[in-house]
Structure formats: structure tokens, C-alpha cells
Coordinates of C-alpha atoms in Angstrom, one line a residue:
X1 CA 15.5 -41.2 -1.5
X2 CA 17.8 -43.6 -3.2
X3 CA 17.7 -43.5 -7.0
X4 CA 16.6 -46.8 -8.7
X5 CA 19.5 -48.5 -10.4
X6 CA 19.4 -49.9 -13.9
X7 CA 22.2 -52.1 -15.4
X8 CA 22.6 -51.8 -19.1
X9 CA 24.0 -54.1 -21.8
X10 CA 24.6 -52.7 -25.3
X11 CA 25.3 -55.2 -28.1
X12 CA 25.8 -54.8 -31.9
X13 CA 26.8 -52.0 -34.2
X14 CA 27.5 -48.2 -33.5
X15 CA 23.9 -47.5 -34.6
X16 CA 22.7 -49.7 -31.7
X17 CA 25.1 -47.9 -29.4
X18 CA 23.5 -44.6 -30.2
X19 CA 20.1 -46.1 -29.4
X20 CA 21.6 -47.2 -26.0
X21 CA 22.9 -43.7 -25.4
X22 CA 19.4 -42.2 -26.0
X23 CA 17.8 -44.7 -23.6
X24 CA 20.4 -44.1 -20.9
X25 CA 20.0 -40.3 -21.4
X26 CA 16.3 -40.7 -20.8
X27 CA 16.9 -42.9 -17.7
X28 CA 19.3 -40.4 -16.2
X29 CA 17.0 -37.5 -17.0
X30 CA 14.3 -39.2 -15.0
X31 CA 16.6 -39.9 -12.0
X32 CA 17.6 -43.5 -12.6
X33 CA 21.2 -44.4 -11.9
X34 CA 23.2 -46.7 -14.2
X35 CA 24.7 -49.6 -12.3
X36 CA 28.0 -51.3 -13.3
X37 CA 26.8 -54.8 -12.4
X38 CA 23.5 -56.7 -12.8
X39 CA 23.8 -58.0 -9.2
X40 CA 22.3 -55.4 -6.9
X41 CA 20.6 -53.4 -9.7
X42 CA 16.8 -53.0 -9.6
X43 CA 16.5 -53.9 -13.3
X44 CA 18.6 -54.9 -16.4
X45 CA 18.0 -53.6 -19.9
X46 CA 19.6 -55.6 -22.7
X47 CA 19.9 -53.9 -26.1
X48 CA 20.2 -56.8 -28.6
X49 CA 21.6 -57.4 -32.1
X50 CA 19.8 -59.8 -34.4
X51 CA 21.6 -59.4 -37.7
X52 CA 23.4 -62.7 -37.8
X53 CA 22.8 -66.0 -36.1
X54 CA 26.1 -65.6 -34.1
X55 CA 24.8 -62.1 -33.0
X56 CA 21.5 -63.6 -31.9
X57 CA 23.3 -66.3 -29.9
X58 CA 25.4 -63.6 -28.2
X59 CA 22.2 -61.6 -27.4
X60 CA 20.4 -64.7 -26.0
X61 CA 23.5 -65.5 -23.8
X62 CA 23.5 -61.9 -22.5
X63 CA 19.8 -62.1 -21.7
X64 CA 20.4 -65.4 -19.9
X65 CA 23.3 -64.0 -17.9
X66 CA 21.1 -61.0 -16.8
X67 CA 18.3 -63.3 -15.9
X68 CA 20.6 -65.5 -13.7
X69 CA 22.3 -62.5 -12.0
X70 CA 19.3 -60.3 -11.6
X71 CA 16.0 -61.8 -12.7
X72 CA 14.3 -58.6 -13.8
X73 CA 15.1 -58.0 -17.5
X74 CA 13.8 -55.8 -20.3
X75 CA 14.9 -56.7 -23.8
X76 CA 15.1 -54.1 -26.7
X77 CA 16.9 -53.7 -30.0
X78 CA 17.0 -55.6 -33.3
X79 CA 16.2 -59.0 -31.8
X80 CA 13.1 -57.5 -30.2
X81 CA 11.6 -57.7 -33.7
X82 CA 11.4 -61.5 -33.2
X83 CA 10.0 -61.8 -29.7
X84 CA 9.0 -65.4 -30.0
X85 CA 12.7 -66.4 -30.3
X86 CA 13.5 -64.6 -27.0
X87 CA 10.4 -65.9 -25.2
X88 CA 11.1 -69.5 -26.3
X89 CA 14.6 -69.3 -24.6
X90 CA 13.8 -66.9 -21.8
X91 CA 10.0 -66.9 -21.0
X92 CA 10.3 -64.8 -17.9
X93 CA 11.7 -61.6 -19.3
X94 CA 9.6 -58.6 -18.2
X95 CA 9.1 -57.0 -21.6
X96 CA 10.4 -57.1 -25.2
X97 CA 10.5 -54.0 -27.5
X98 CA 11.9 -53.5 -31.0
X99 CA 14.7 -51.3 -32.2
X100 CA 14.4 -47.5 -31.7
X101 CA 11.3 -48.1 -29.5
X102 CA 12.5 -45.6 -26.8
X103 CA 9.0 -44.8 -25.5
X104 CA 8.2 -48.6 -25.1
X105 CA 11.4 -49.2 -23.3
X106 CA 10.8 -46.3 -20.9
X107 CA 7.2 -47.5 -20.3
X108 CA 8.4 -51.0 -19.4
X109 CA 11.1 -49.5 -17.1
X110 CA 8.4 -47.3 -15.3
X111 CA 6.2 -50.3 -14.8
X112 CA 9.0 -52.5 -13.4
X113 CA 10.7 -49.8 -11.3
X114 CA 8.9 -46.4 -10.9
X115 CA 11.1 -43.3 -11.4
X116 CA 12.3 -41.3 -8.4
X117 CA 12.0 -37.6 -9.4
X118 CA 14.6 -35.6 -7.4
X119 CA 15.8 -32.2 -8.5
X120 CA 19.4 -33.0 -7.7
X121 CA 19.6 -36.2 -9.7
X122 CA 17.5 -35.2 -12.7
X123 CA 20.4 -33.1 -14.1
X124 CA 22.2 -34.5 -17.2
X125 CA 24.7 -32.8 -19.5
X126 CA 23.2 -31.0 -22.5
X127 CA 24.9 -33.4 -24.9
X128 CA 23.2 -36.4 -23.2
X129 CA 25.0 -39.5 -21.8
X130 CA 27.6 -41.0 -24.1
X131 CA 28.9 -44.5 -24.0
X132 CA 32.0 -43.6 -26.0
X133 CA 35.1 -41.8 -24.6
X134 CA 34.7 -38.1 -24.1
X135 CA 36.7 -37.1 -27.2
X136 CA 34.7 -38.8 -29.9
X137 CA 31.0 -39.6 -30.5
X138 CA 28.8 -41.3 -33.0
X139 CA 26.3 -39.0 -34.8
X140 CA 23.3 -40.9 -36.2
X141 CA 21.7 -39.0 -39.1
X142 CA 18.9 -41.5 -40.0
X143 CA 17.3 -44.8 -39.1
X144 CA 16.4 -47.7 -41.3
X145 CA 17.3 -48.5 -45.0
X146 CA 15.6 -48.5 -48.4
X147 CA 18.0 -51.0 -49.9
X148 CA 17.0 -54.7 -50.2
X149 CA 20.4 -56.5 -50.3
X150 CA 19.6 -60.2 -50.3
X151 CA 21.9 -61.1 -47.4
X152 CA 20.5 -58.4 -45.1
X153 CA 17.4 -58.3 -42.8
X154 CA 18.0 -54.8 -41.4
X155 CA 15.0 -53.2 -43.2
X156 CA 12.8 -56.0 -41.7
X157 CA 14.2 -55.2 -38.3
X158 CA 14.6 -51.4 -38.4
X159 CA 12.2 -50.4 -41.3
X160 CA 12.7 -48.1 -44.3
X161 CA 14.9 -45.0 -44.3
X162 CA 13.8 -42.2 -41.9
X163 CA 16.1 -39.2 -42.0
X164 CA 16.5 -36.6 -39.3
X165 CA 16.1 -32.9 -40.3
X166 CA 19.5 -31.3 -40.9
X167 CA 19.0 -28.7 -38.2
X168 CA 18.4 -31.4 -35.6
X169 CA 21.6 -33.2 -36.6
X170 CA 23.6 -30.0 -36.5
X171 CA 22.2 -29.0 -33.1
X172 CA 23.3 -32.3 -31.7
X173 CA 26.7 -32.0 -33.3
X174 CA 27.2 -28.5 -31.9
X175 CA 26.3 -29.7 -28.4
X176 CA 28.8 -32.5 -28.7
X177 CA 31.5 -30.1 -29.9
X178 CA 30.8 -27.7 -27.0
X179 CA 31.1 -30.6 -24.6
X180 CA 34.6 -31.3 -25.8
X181 CA 34.1 -33.9 -28.5
X182 CA 37.0 -33.7 -31.0
X183 CA 35.8 -36.3 -33.5
X184 CA 32.3 -37.0 -34.9
X185 CA 31.7 -40.4 -36.5
X186 CA 28.7 -39.9 -38.8
X187 CA 26.7 -43.1 -39.1
X188 CA 23.4 -44.5 -40.4
X189 CA 22.4 -47.6 -42.3
X190 CA 23.0 -45.8 -45.6
X191 CA 24.7 -42.4 -45.0
X192 CA 24.8 -41.3 -48.6
X193 CA 21.0 -41.8 -49.0
X194 CA 20.4 -39.2 -46.3
X195 CA 17.4 -37.1 -46.9
X196 CA 16.0 -38.9 -49.9
X197 CA 12.9 -40.0 -47.9
X198 CA 12.0 -36.4 -47.0
X199 CA 12.9 -35.1 -50.5
X200 CA 16.0 -33.3 -49.1
X201 CA 13.7 -30.9 -47.2
X202 CA 15.5 -27.8 -45.7
X203 CA 15.4 -26.8 -42.1
X204 CA 16.5 -23.7 -40.4
X205 CA 20.0 -23.8 -38.8
X206 CA 21.2 -20.6 -37.2
X207 CA 20.6 -17.9 -39.8
X208 CA 20.1 -20.1 -42.9
X209 CA 18.3 -23.1 -44.3
X210 CA 20.2 -26.3 -44.7
X211 CA 18.9 -29.1 -47.0
X212 CA 18.8 -32.7 -45.7
X213 CA 21.4 -33.7 -48.2
X214 CA 24.7 -35.7 -47.8
X215 CA 26.8 -32.9 -49.3
X216 CA 25.1 -30.0 -47.5
X217 CA 25.2 -31.8 -44.1
X218 CA 28.9 -32.7 -44.6
X219 CA 29.7 -29.1 -45.5
X220 CA 28.0 -27.7 -42.4
X221 CA 29.6 -30.3 -40.1
X222 CA 33.0 -29.5 -41.7
X223 CA 32.6 -25.9 -40.4
X224 CA 32.6 -26.9 -36.7
X225 CA 36.3 -27.2 -36.4
X226 CA 36.5 -30.8 -35.3
X227 CA 37.2 -34.1 -37.1
X228 CA 34.3 -35.4 -39.1
X229 CA 34.5 -39.0 -40.3
X230 CA 31.9 -40.5 -42.7
X231 CA 30.8 -44.2 -42.2
X232 CA 28.6 -46.6 -44.2
X233 CA 28.7 -44.6 -47.4
X234 CA 27.2 -46.4 -50.4
X235 CA 29.0 -45.2 -53.6
X236 CA 26.2 -43.4 -55.3
X237 CA 27.3 -40.9 -57.9
X238 CA 26.8 -37.9 -55.7
X239 CA 29.4 -39.2 -53.2
X240 CA 31.9 -37.6 -55.7
X241 CA 30.8 -34.2 -54.6
X242 CA 32.1 -34.7 -51.0
X243 CA 35.7 -35.5 -52.0
X244 CA 36.6 -31.8 -52.5
X245 CA 35.6 -31.1 -48.9
X246 CA 38.2 -33.8 -47.9
X247 CA 40.8 -32.2 -50.1
X248 CA 40.1 -28.8 -48.4
X249 CA 40.5 -30.4 -44.9
X250 CA 36.9 -29.7 -43.9
X251 CA 36.0 -33.4 -43.6
X252 CA 38.5 -36.2 -42.8
X253 CA 40.0 -37.8 -45.9
X254 CA 38.3 -41.1 -45.0
X255 CA 35.5 -43.0 -46.7
X256 CA 33.9 -46.2 -45.2
X257 CA 32.2 -47.9 -48.1
X258 CA 30.8 -51.4 -47.7
X259 CA 31.6 -52.7 -51.2
X260 CA 31.0 -56.3 -50.0
X261 CA 32.4 -57.9 -53.3
X262 CA 33.8 -57.0 -56.7
X263 CA 32.6 -59.9 -59.0
X264 CA 29.6 -58.7 -61.1
X265 CA 27.8 -62.0 -60.6
X266 CA 28.0 -61.9 -56.8
X267 CA 27.1 -58.2 -56.6
X268 CA 24.0 -58.9 -58.8
X269 CA 23.0 -61.8 -56.6
X270 CA 23.5 -59.6 -53.5
X271 CA 21.4 -56.8 -55.1
X272 CA 23.9 -54.2 -54.0
X273 CA 22.9 -50.6 -54.8
X274 CA 25.2 -48.7 -57.2
X275 CA 27.1 -52.0 -57.9
X276 CA 27.1 -51.2 -61.7
X277 CA 29.4 -48.2 -61.2
X278 CA 33.0 -48.7 -62.2
X279 CA 34.3 -48.5 -58.7
X280 CA 38.0 -48.8 -59.5
X281 CA 37.8 -45.8 -61.9
X282 CA 36.0 -43.8 -59.3
X283 CA 38.4 -44.6 -56.5
X284 CA 41.2 -43.4 -58.8
X285 CA 39.3 -40.2 -59.5
X286 CA 38.7 -39.6 -55.8
X287 CA 42.5 -40.0 -55.1
X288 CA 43.3 -37.6 -57.9
X289 CA 41.2 -35.0 -56.1
X290 CA 42.3 -36.0 -52.6
X291 CA 45.6 -37.9 -52.8
X292 CA 45.7 -38.9 -49.1
X293 CA 42.2 -40.3 -49.1
X294 CA 41.9 -43.5 -47.0
X295 CA 39.2 -46.0 -48.1
X296 CA 38.0 -48.7 -45.7
X297 CA 35.5 -51.4 -46.6
X298 CA 33.9 -54.7 -45.7
X299 CA 33.6 -57.8 -47.8
X300 CA 31.7 -61.1 -47.7
X301 CA 33.3 -64.3 -48.9
X302 CA 31.4 -67.5 -49.5
X303 CA 28.1 -65.9 -50.6
X304 CA 25.8 -68.5 -52.2
X305 CA 26.9 -69.1 -55.8
X306 CA 30.3 -67.5 -55.4
X307 CA 32.7 -69.4 -57.7
X308 CA 36.5 -69.6 -57.6
X309 CA 36.6 -67.3 -60.6
X310 CA 34.4 -64.7 -58.7
X311 CA 36.7 -64.9 -55.7
X312 CA 39.8 -64.4 -57.9
X313 CA 38.1 -61.3 -59.4
X314 CA 37.8 -60.0 -55.8
X315 CA 41.5 -60.7 -55.0
X316 CA 42.6 -58.9 -58.2
X317 CA 40.3 -56.0 -57.4
X318 CA 41.8 -55.7 -53.9
X319 CA 45.3 -55.4 -55.5
X320 CA 44.1 -52.6 -57.8
X321 CA 41.9 -50.7 -55.5
X322 CA 44.5 -50.6 -52.7
X323 CA 41.9 -50.4 -50.0
X324 CA 43.6 -49.1 -46.9
X325 CA 41.6 -51.1 -44.4
X326 CA 39.3 -54.0 -45.1
X327 CA 37.2 -56.3 -42.9
X328 CA 36.1 -59.7 -44.2
X329 CA 33.2 -61.9 -43.1
X330 CA 32.3 -65.4 -44.0
X331 CA 28.8 -65.6 -45.3
X332 CA 26.3 -66.8 -42.6
X333 CA 22.8 -68.0 -43.5
X334 CA 20.3 -65.6 -41.8
X335 CA 16.7 -66.6 -41.3
X336 CA 14.5 -64.3 -43.4
X337 CA 17.2 -63.2 -45.7
X338 CA 16.3 -63.6 -49.4
X339 CA 19.7 -65.0 -50.2
X340 CA 18.5 -68.2 -48.6
X341 CA 15.6 -68.6 -51.0
X342 CA 17.5 -67.8 -54.2
X343 CA 18.3 -71.4 -55.2
X344 CA 22.0 -70.7 -55.4
X345 CA 24.5 -73.4 -54.5
X346 CA 25.9 -73.0 -51.0
X347 CA 29.7 -72.6 -50.6
X348 CA 31.1 -75.4 -48.4
X349 CA 32.3 -74.2 -45.0
X350 CA 35.9 -75.3 -45.6
X351 CA 35.9 -73.3 -48.9
X352 CA 34.6 -70.2 -47.1
X353 CA 37.3 -70.7 -44.4
X354 CA 40.1 -71.0 -47.0
X355 CA 38.8 -68.0 -49.0
X356 CA 38.7 -65.9 -45.8
X357 CA 42.3 -66.7 -45.1
X358 CA 43.4 -66.0 -48.7
X359 CA 41.5 -62.7 -48.6
X360 CA 43.1 -61.6 -45.3
X361 CA 46.6 -62.5 -46.5
X362 CA 46.2 -60.5 -49.7
X363 CA 44.7 -57.6 -47.9
X364 CA 47.5 -57.6 -45.3
X365 CA 50.0 -57.0 -48.0
X366 CA 48.0 -54.1 -49.4
X367 CA 47.5 -52.6 -46.0
X368 CA 51.2 -53.0 -45.1
X369 CA 52.2 -51.3 -48.4
X370 CA 49.8 -48.4 -47.8
X371 CA 51.0 -47.9 -44.2
X372 CA 54.7 -47.9 -45.4
X373 CA 54.0 -44.8 -47.4
X374 CA 53.3 -42.9 -44.1
X375 CA 56.8 -43.6 -42.6
X376 CA 58.8 -40.4 -42.3
X377 CA 55.7 -38.2 -42.4
X378 CA 54.4 -35.9 -39.6
X379 CA 50.8 -36.6 -39.0
X380 CA 48.1 -35.3 -36.6
X381 CA 47.1 -38.1 -34.2
X382 CA 44.2 -38.1 -31.7
X383 CA 45.1 -39.8 -28.4
X384 CA 42.7 -42.6 -27.3
X385 CA 44.8 -44.0 -24.4
X386 CA 47.6 -42.4 -22.5
X387 CA 50.1 -43.7 -19.9
X388 CA 52.6 -41.0 -19.1
X389 CA 55.1 -40.7 -21.9
X390 CA 53.5 -43.6 -23.9
X391 CA 50.2 -43.4 -25.7
X392 CA 48.0 -45.0 -28.3
X393 CA 46.1 -43.0 -30.9
X394 CA 44.8 -42.7 -34.4
X395 CA 45.5 -40.7 -37.5
X396 CA 42.8 -39.1 -39.7
X397 CA 42.9 -42.4 -41.7
X398 CA 41.7 -44.6 -38.9
X399 CA 38.4 -44.9 -37.1
X400 CA 38.2 -46.2 -33.5
X401 CA 37.6 -49.9 -32.7
X402 CA 37.8 -51.0 -36.3
X403 CA 41.0 -49.7 -37.8
X404 CA 44.7 -49.5 -36.8
X405 CA 46.5 -47.5 -34.1
X406 CA 49.6 -45.3 -33.7
X407 CA 51.8 -46.2 -30.8
X408 CA 53.5 -43.0 -29.6
X409 CA 56.5 -42.1 -27.4
X410 CA 56.9 -38.6 -26.1
X411 CA 59.2 -36.5 -23.9
X412 CA 56.2 -35.0 -22.1
X413 CA 53.0 -36.5 -20.7
X414 CA 50.1 -37.0 -23.2
X415 CA 46.4 -36.8 -22.4
X416 CA 43.4 -38.6 -23.9
X417 CA 41.7 -36.4 -26.5
X418 CA 44.8 -34.4 -27.3
X419 CA 45.6 -34.1 -31.0
X420 CA 49.3 -34.2 -31.4
X421 CA 51.8 -34.0 -34.4
X422 CA 53.6 -37.4 -34.5
X423 CA 56.6 -38.3 -36.7
X424 CA 56.0 -41.8 -38.0
X425 CA 59.1 -43.9 -37.5
X426 CA 58.0 -47.3 -38.7
X427 CA 55.0 -49.4 -39.7
X428 CA 53.8 -53.0 -39.6
X429 CA 50.9 -54.7 -41.4
X430 CA 48.3 -52.8 -39.3
X431 CA 49.8 -50.2 -37.0
X432 CA 52.1 -47.2 -37.1
X433 CA 54.8 -46.3 -34.5
X434 CA 56.1 -42.8 -33.9
X435 CA 57.4 -39.9 -31.8
X436 CA 55.5 -36.8 -30.7
X437 CA 57.1 -33.7 -32.0

């Protein structure tokens, strides 16, 4: 019997990618094959993003393409929380489910294309099906978020914080490590709030109890002998406790903290958690403990009410903080976000555009200066792409997809997933160049 074929589209952030991996793992476990093209597949599943209007437009376009190329489409993900928007544009989709609604997605798939149970096609690897390369994987430790930032509708789409028991997370991490994963990227909507919803309840892992706490989980993951990278870490006071693990080499010296801004007025209007902390002082303290710590962040320019003075505060802050990697977004109005109902003056589009360019120019200088410090050093580099004696990889200070690369030359062939020592010969504003030693 031929296995039914499902084509899959995954849009949005790494957290949505993990949802896609879970759905595809279930599909493979039940004997479905994953098709590379919509045309010829029995069904298409589109995992949508609904955070910004531009993301919604991309999702609606992907649904439209699937409808035109196949005609049998199930929609899931964040945009599934607003089904009317989808039905208005694409009334003939088979089913719409919200984010993390794995059972509903599978029920819709079963109804459209019944499963073919065959003993030889029901086998899947113990770590599940991954959409990332074999050598790294995203490890999602919780769903949802308790914060109520005024520009964000994620809690409305994905609900409040729901943390996984520590033992469940560690079992998944161990399966991934055993399958050859060399780097775990720890993600959630608010990684440092992990466990607060379940009162840091302990669960049994191997011969001991491990609390569902940011520090405890980081410490256990750090014992697995692979790279552990922490993403989406709000700078609550207890984050300080994890920095010594980085200094000891247990966890990568890398913190992804979405600061979003530096001006007190803007942070207050954004209702950012922990914004009252003196972040510059804390970054300095972290670097005292772990001198090679890399800090990456994201920022929003043009938030309603942002003045030229507020923006200048942000630029000065960038110079002092010496953020290694920074992404910047122009504020977009989002339907349902409270920032749209706060009666704050909108920043004109051309001003947003100009501020974005000024931010990127300032940050480029900071980034180039930080990278220059690595020239002459010998650094471990994980290989993401190899072509004989040339390869592209990343240091401990760079995450896949969002940060910079190391371009490597070697006297011997290199393989994807290898971790090599590379002597850094030169740097530009974003990337490093070196030779394998």
C-alpha cells in the first residue's frame, strides 16, 4: 500500500518550527510520508505566523499557493487563532486549528486522508523528525508567556506560560545528543521565567530530582557534553546565576536578551518586564564574571511616542553596552496589540525608516569592533556547510540563521557537524575569516 503524502509549510519563529517538528513526527509515526512539493501530495498543512501584519500576509500567501497547487489544505499555528481572517480570504480550506493544537491537526489530517498503518513505514527515529540540520536542534522548554508587553499579541495567540517538567526536557535533550546533535538551542517565549507557573516543581531525572528552574535546567543541560545556547532570556535578576556556568564552559557564553529599547519612557510604554533594572551595570558585571560573553538582542524603533531624545538614548546605550549582535525592527501596528490603544503619537514612516538606518549604522560599528577583538585567536567553530577544503561555520558566539559566520579554509576536507579549531585571520562588520588548524 502506498503511504499517503503530506506536504508541509512551516512559517515563523523557531518556536513554531518545533511545533512543526512535533506534527511531522506524529505524521511519520502514523505512516504518512512528507512530500517535497504541494503538487502530487494528498494534502498540505500550513503552519502559520500571525505576530505582525507582514507575517499574516506571508501566511495568507502561503495558504493561497497551497490552495492553487493542491486544493486540500489544513491551516494551523498562530494565525489559526483568528480563523475568520483566513476564511475570508480562503473559504475552502479544510480545517483551521490554533497553535500547539497537535491533536486537532492530526484529527483534521485523519479526516481528509486516513492513515495507512504499515509496520515498515511506522518506524521513526527516537529523537523524532527534525527540520534543522542533523548537528543542531531547537529545544522548547515551555509554551506561552505571562508578560503583557503592549506591542505583542503572543499571549492572546499562544496563552499564558506552560512549562514542561525538567525531566521531560532533559530526556528530549539526551535523545537529541544520542542522535548526534552537537548544539542545543534552548527556546521558549520567556526562557528565564521557566517553571514559575508550576512553582519550580521537581521531577525525577535519572537518580535525582531536578527543579523546573532556569539555573537548574541550564546546569543539567551543561553536563551533556554538547553546546547549549540560551535564547529569549528576559533579564530577570536570577539570570545572573547562570553566568558562572558560562565562565566554566558548561553553557555557551552567549545570551540572547530581547532588550527592545533603552529609553525609560519607551520601555515603560512597552511594559517590558525587568526594564527597571540597570542593564548596563549588569552587562558589565556579567562580562567581569565571563569576559568572552557574547550578548545578542533585538530592538524596536519607531514605537508610538518615541521621541528623538528617546532614540538618542538608545544609540548612546548601544555604544556603551557593546552588544555583539543586534537585530532591529521598525514598529508595525498589530491588530489587538494594546500599543494601538494607548493614545500615543504615531512615529511617521519616514522617521522610522531613518531611525532604522541610523541604528544599523551605529550597531555595525559596534559589531565590527567586537569582531576585530577575535582576530588572531584560535576558536572552536561548528561547521554548518562544507565544500571540500572550504566551509562555513559558527563560533560559540553566534547562533544559526540570525548571527554571523566564519568562512574557513583547510588543508583537509571538512564535514558538516564537525567542531574544529580555527585561527581567525581577519574580520569584517559581520563575519570572521580563518584557517583550520
